[in-house]
Each structure stands twice: as structure tokens, then as C-alpha cells.
XYZ file of C-alpha atoms in Angstrom:
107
model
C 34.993 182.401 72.949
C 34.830 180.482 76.439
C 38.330 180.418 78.036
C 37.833 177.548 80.279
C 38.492 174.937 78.197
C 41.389 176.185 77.190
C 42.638 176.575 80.509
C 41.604 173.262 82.018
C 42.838 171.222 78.942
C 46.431 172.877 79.381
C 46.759 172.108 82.914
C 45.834 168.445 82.467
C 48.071 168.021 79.606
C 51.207 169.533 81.195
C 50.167 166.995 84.223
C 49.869 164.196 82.054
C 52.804 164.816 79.932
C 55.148 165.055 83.577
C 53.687 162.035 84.290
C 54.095 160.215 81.665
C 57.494 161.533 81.612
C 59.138 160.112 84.938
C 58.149 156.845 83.690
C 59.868 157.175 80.099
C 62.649 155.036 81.852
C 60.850 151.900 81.066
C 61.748 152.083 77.335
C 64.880 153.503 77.664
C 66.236 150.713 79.945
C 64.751 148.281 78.267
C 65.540 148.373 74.388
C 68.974 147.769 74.962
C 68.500 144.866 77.571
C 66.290 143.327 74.429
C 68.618 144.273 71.864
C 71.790 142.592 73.447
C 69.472 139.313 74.707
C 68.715 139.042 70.680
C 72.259 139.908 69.511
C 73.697 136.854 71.517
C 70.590 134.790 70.104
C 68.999 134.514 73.272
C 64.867 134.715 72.571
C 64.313 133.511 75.373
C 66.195 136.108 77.635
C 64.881 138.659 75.445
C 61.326 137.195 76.076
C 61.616 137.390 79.472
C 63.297 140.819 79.933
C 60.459 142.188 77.187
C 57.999 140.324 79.792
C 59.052 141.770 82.708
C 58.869 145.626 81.296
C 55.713 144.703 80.306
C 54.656 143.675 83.470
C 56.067 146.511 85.353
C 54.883 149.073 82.742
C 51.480 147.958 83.585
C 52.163 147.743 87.309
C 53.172 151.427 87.117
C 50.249 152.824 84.789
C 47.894 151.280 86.684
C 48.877 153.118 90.446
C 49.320 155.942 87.762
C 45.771 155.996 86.725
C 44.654 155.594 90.578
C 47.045 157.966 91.570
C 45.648 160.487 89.101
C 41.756 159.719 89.635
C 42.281 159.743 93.141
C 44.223 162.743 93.667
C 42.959 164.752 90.504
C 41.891 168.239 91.972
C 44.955 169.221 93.892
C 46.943 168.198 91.541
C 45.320 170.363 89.209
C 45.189 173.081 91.331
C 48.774 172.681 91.596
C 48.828 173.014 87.997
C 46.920 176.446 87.965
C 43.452 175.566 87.285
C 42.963 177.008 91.068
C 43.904 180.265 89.609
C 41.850 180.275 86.516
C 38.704 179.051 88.202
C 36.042 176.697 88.859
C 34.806 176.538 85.167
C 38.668 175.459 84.167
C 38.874 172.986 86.885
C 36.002 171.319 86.201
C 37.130 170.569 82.398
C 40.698 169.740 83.232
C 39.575 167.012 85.680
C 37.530 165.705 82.493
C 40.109 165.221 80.481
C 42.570 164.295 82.865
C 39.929 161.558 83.974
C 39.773 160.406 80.411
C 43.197 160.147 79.731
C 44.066 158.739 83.008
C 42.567 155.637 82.162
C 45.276 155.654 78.821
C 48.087 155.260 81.164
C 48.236 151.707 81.707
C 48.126 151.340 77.428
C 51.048 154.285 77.144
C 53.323 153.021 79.764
């Protein structure tokens, strides 16, 4: 019956999944970089491109995560949780706390 939540879990989420988002370029790039290294038998270019987004992707979800932690309230409130309160704020920055630590691993 408690509307809070609610409200704080959909502002984190929508934040996350923008997030996450903007960085969906990794994959996209890469797959076909690995895909034409294998095609002309090359392991070990593919190897080393596959290393490289690898490297990068955790580059990027890791000053993701900071960037998150550290600027977690206005970017809620940016979100709406300013609107909907302090009971909504407070459980968006929980979850968005919990699964900012996930964006290293999803990147």
C-alpha cells in the first residue's frame, strides 16, 4: 500500500537503463570487429580486439559505478524522486546503489 517504493525503484531503473544504454556501443562495435578477425582465421586479432572491449568495458563501468555512487541524489532528483518525496528518494538511491556496483559486470 506504500507508494514509495514504487516511485524510487522507477526512477533508478529508468537511470540505470539510460545508462547502461549510451554504453550499448561496446557490443555493437565490437561483434563485427571479432567476427571478421575470425572469418580471415585470425585468433589472434580477434583475441586482442575481444581484449581490448573487455578492457574498456570495464574501464567504462567502473567511472560508471563512481559516477553513479557519487552523484546519486541529483541525479535522482533529476529523475523525479524530488517530486515524489523524501521516502522515494531514499529507496531509489538503494537500489540504484546496489545496482551500481553491477555495472562494471553488464558493460
Amino acid at each position: 500500500n506504500d507508494p514509495y517504493p514504487l516511485a524510487g525503484l522507477g526512477s533508478a531503473a529508468a537511470l540505470l537503463v539510460f545508462s547502461f544504454y549510451v554504453f550499448n556501443f561496446l557490443a555493437t562495435a565490437t561483434a563485427p570487429l571479432v567476427a571478421k578477425a575470425r572469418a580471415s582465421k585470425d585468433e589472434a586479432g580477434a583475441k586482442l580486439v575481444g581484449g581490448q572491449a573487455l578492457t574498456l568495458a570495464l574501464a567504462l563501468g567502473s567511472a560508471l559505478c563512481l559516477t553513479l555512487l557519487i552523484f546519486r541524489e541529483p541525479l535522482l532528483h533529476v529523475m523525479g524522486t524530488e517530486v515524489t518525496g523524501v521516502e522515494a528518494d531514499h529507496y531509489g538511491e538503494q537500489f540504484l546503489i546496489v545496482r551500481s556496483l553491477a555495472a562494471p559486470a553488464v558493460l
